[in-house]
PDB file of C-alpha atoms in Angstrom:
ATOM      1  CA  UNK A   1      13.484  -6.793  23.034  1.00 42.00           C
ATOM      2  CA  UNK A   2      13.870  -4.687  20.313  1.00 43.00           C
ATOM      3  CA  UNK A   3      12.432  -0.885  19.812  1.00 41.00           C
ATOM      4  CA  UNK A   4      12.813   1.019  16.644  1.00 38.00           C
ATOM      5  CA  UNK A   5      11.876   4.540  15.770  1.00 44.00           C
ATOM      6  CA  UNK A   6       8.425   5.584  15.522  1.00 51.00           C
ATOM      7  CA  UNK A   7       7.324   3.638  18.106  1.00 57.00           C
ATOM      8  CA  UNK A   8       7.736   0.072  16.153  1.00 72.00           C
ATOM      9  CA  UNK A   9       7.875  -2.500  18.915  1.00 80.00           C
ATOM     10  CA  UNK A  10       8.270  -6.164  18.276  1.00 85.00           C
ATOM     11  CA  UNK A  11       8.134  -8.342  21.248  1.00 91.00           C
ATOM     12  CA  UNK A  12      10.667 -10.622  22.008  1.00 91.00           C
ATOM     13  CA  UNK A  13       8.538 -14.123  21.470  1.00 94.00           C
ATOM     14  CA  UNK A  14       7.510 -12.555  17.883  1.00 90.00           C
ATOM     15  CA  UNK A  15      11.642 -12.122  17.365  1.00 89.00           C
ATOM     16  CA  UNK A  16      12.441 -15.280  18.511  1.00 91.00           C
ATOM     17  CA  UNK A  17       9.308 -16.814  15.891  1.00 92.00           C
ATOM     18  CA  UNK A  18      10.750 -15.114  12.732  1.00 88.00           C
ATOM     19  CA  UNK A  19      14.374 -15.978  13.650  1.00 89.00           C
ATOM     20  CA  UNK A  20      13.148 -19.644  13.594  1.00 90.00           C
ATOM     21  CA  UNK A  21      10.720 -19.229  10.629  1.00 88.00           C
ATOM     22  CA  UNK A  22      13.167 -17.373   8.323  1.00 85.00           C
ATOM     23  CA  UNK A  23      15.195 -20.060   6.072  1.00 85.00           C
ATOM     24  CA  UNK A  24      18.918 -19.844   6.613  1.00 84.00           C
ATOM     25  CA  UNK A  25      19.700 -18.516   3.062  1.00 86.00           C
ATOM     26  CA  UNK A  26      18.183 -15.046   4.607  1.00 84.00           C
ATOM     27  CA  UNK A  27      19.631 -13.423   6.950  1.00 86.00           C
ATOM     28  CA  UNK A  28      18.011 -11.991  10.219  1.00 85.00           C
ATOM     29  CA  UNK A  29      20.221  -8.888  10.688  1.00 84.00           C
ATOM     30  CA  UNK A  30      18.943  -8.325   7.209  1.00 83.00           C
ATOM     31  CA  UNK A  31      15.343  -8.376   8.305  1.00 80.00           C
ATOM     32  CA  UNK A  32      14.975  -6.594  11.185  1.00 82.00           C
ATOM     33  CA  UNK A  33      16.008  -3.050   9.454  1.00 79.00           C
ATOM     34  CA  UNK A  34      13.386  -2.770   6.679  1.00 75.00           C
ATOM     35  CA  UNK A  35      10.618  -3.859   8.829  1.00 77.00           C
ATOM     36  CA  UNK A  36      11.686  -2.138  11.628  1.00 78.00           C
ATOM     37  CA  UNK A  37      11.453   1.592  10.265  1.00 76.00           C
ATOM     38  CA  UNK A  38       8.731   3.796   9.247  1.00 77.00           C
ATOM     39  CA  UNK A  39       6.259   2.437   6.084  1.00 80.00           C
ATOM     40  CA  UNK A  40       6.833   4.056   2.474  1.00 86.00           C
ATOM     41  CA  UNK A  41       3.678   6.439   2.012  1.00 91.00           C
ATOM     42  CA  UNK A  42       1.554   4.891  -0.634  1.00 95.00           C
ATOM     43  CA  UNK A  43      -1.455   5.697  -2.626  1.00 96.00           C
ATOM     44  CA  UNK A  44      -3.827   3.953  -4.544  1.00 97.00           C
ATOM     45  CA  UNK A  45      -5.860   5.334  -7.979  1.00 97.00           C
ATOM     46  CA  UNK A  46      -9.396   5.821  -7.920  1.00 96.00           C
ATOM     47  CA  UNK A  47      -9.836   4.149 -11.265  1.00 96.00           C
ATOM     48  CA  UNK A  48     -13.518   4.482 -10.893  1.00 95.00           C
ATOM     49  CA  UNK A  49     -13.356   8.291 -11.169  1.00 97.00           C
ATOM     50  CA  UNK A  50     -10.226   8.956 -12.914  1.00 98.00           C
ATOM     51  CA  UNK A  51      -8.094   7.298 -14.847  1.00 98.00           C
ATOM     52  CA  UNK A  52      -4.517   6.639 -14.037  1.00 98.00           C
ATOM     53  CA  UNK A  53      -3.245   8.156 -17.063  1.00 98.00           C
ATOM     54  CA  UNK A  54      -5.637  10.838 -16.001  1.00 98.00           C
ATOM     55  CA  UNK A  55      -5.100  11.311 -12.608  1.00 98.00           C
ATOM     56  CA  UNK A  56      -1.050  11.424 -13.453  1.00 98.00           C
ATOM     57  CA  UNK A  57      -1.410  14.655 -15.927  1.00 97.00           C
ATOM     58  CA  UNK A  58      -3.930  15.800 -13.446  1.00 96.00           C
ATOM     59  CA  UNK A  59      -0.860  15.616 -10.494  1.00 94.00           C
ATOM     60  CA  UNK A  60       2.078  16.200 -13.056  1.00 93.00           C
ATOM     61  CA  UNK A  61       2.706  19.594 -11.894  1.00 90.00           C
ATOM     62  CA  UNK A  62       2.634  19.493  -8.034  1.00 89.00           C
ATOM     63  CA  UNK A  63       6.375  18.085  -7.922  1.00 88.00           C
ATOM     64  CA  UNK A  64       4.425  14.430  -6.580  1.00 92.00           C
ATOM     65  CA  UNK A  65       7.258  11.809  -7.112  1.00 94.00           C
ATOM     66  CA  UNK A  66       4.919   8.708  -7.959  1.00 96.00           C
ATOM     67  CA  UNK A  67       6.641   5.041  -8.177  1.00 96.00           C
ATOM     68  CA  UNK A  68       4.823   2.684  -9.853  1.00 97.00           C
ATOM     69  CA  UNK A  69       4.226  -0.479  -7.027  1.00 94.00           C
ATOM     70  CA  UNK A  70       4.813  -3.562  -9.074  1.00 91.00           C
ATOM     71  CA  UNK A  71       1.815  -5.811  -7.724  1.00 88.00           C
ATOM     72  CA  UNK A  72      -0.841  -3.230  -8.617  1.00 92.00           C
ATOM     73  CA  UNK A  73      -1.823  -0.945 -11.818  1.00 93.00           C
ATOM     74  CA  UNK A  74      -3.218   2.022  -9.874  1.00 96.00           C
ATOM     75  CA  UNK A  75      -0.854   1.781  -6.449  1.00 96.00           C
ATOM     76  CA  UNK A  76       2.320   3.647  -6.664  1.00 97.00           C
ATOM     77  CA  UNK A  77       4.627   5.002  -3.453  1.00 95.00           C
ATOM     78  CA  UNK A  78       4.494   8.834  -3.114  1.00 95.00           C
ATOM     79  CA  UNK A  79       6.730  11.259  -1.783  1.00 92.00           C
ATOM     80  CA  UNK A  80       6.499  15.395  -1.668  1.00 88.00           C
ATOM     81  CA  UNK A  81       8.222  17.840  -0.678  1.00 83.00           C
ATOM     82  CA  UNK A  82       5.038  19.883   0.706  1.00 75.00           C
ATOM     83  CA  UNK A  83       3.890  17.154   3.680  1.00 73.00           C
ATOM     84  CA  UNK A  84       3.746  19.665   6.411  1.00 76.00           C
ATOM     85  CA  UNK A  85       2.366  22.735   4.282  1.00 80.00           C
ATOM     86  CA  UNK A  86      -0.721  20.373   3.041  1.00 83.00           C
ATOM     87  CA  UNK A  87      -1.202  16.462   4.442  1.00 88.00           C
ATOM     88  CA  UNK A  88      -1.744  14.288   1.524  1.00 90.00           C
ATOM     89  CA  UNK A  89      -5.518  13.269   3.087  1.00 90.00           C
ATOM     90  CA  UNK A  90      -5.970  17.359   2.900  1.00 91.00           C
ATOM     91  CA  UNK A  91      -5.490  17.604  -0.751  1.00 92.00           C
ATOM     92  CA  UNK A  92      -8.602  18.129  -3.209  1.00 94.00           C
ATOM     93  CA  UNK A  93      -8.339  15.136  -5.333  1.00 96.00           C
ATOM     94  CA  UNK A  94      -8.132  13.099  -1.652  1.00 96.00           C
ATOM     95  CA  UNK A  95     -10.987  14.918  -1.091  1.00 96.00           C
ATOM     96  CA  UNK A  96     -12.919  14.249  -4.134  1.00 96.00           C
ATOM     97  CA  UNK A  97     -12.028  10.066  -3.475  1.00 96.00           C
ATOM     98  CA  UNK A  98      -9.456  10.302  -6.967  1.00 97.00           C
ATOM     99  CA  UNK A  99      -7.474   8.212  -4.251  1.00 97.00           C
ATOM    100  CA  UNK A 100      -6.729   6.576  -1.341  1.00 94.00           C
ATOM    101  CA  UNK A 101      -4.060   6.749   1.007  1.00 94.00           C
ATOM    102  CA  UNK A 102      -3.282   2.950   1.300  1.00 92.00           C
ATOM    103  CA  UNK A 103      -0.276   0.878   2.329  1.00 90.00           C
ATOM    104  CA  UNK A 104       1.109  -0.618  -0.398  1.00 89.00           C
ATOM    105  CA  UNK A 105       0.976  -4.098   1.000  1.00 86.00           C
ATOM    106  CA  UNK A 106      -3.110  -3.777   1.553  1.00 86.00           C
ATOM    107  CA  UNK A 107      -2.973  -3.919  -2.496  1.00 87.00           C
ATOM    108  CA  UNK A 108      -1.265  -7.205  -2.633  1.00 85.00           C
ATOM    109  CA  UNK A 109      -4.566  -9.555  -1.509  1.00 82.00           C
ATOM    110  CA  UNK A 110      -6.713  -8.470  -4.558  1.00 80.00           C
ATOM    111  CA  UNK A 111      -3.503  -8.559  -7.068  1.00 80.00           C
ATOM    112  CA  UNK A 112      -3.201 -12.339  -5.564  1.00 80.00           C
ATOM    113  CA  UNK A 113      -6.760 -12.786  -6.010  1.00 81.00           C
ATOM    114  CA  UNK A 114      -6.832 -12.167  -9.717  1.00 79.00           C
ATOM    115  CA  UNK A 115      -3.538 -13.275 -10.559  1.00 77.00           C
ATOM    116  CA  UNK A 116      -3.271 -15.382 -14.001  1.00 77.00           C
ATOM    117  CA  UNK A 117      -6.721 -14.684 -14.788  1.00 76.00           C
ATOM    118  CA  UNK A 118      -8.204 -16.408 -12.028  1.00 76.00           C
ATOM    119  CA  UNK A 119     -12.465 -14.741 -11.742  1.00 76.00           C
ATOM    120  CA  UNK A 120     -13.570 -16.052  -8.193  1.00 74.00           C
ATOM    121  CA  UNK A 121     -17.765 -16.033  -8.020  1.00 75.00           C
ATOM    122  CA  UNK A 122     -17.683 -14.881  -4.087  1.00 79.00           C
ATOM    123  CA  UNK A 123     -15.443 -12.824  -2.224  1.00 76.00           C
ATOM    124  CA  UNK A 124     -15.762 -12.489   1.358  1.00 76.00           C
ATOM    125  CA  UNK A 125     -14.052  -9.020   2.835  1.00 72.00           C
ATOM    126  CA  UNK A 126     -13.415  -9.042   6.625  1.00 73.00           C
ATOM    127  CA  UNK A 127     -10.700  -6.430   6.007  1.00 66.00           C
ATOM    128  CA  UNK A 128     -10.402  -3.661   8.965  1.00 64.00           C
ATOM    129  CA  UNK A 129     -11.516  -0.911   6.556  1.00 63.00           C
ATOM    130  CA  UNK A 130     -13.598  -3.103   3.498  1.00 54.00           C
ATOM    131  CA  UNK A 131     -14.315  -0.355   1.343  1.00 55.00           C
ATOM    132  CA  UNK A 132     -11.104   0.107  -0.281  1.00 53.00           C
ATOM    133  CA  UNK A 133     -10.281  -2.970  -1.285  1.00 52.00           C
ATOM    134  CA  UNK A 134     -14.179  -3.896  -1.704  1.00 51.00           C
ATOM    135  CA  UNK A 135     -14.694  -1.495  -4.621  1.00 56.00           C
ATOM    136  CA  UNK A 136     -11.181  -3.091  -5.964  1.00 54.00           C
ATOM    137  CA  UNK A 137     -12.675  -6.501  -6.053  1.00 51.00           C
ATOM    138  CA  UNK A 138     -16.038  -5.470  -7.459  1.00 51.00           C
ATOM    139  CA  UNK A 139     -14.114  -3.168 -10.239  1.00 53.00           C
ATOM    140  CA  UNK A 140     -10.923  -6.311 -11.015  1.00 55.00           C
ATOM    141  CA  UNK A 141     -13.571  -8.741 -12.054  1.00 48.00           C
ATOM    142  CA  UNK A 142     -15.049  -6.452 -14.751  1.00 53.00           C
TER     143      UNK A 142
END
């Protein structure tokens, strides 16, 4: 069995699984340490309320370091140096809904979606929490 900080726990028949699963040009030691530590903070754009380009000049100044995620226009991994003085979900533009705080990987199903153009007519959302990647869908198909 293997624990990992903040309380990451993977039982030992899911270890066993992924050892088998993984092809042998990857190594498991290789594995185990990005998925075993804490998630990269991520946030996702608001794009109907603000712009990216917007909402970046708007946040320019609070010494936000944004990184663009690669599988999704408004999504980009945040860090600050203020976490403890104000949470992120504390800040006004949170607030106001000019983003989400969203894992970065909870972006990935609606870039998949409507990659190379594809325009599905239905979309069924059984997502734990729909409405953040509902209003994506709705908005990617315009």
């Amino acid at each position: 069995m293997l624990v990992a900080q903040h309380t990451v726990y993977f039982p030992d028949v899911f270890l066993t699984q992924m050892r088998e699963a993984m092809p042998s040009t990857l190594s498991f030691d290789d594995f185990l340490p990005p998925v075993s530590g804490p998630l990269r903070r991520s946030i996702r754009v608001n794009t109907l309320k603000i712009s990216v380009a917007d909402f970046l000049q708007l946040t320019a100044s609070y010494g936000w370091t944004l990184t663009p995620i690669p599988w999704c226009e408004e999504g980009f991994w945040i860090e600050r140096d203020d976490e403890d003085a104000l949470p992120l979900g504390s800040t006004a533009e949170h607030l106001s809904g000019l983003f989400y705080i969203q894992e970065a990987s909870s972006m990935l199903p609606v870039a998949a979606l409507f990659a190379d153009g594809n325009a599905p007519q239905r979309v069924m959302d059984v997502a734990a929490a729909p409405r953040f990647q509902n209003d994506t869908n709705c908005c990617a198909d315009e």
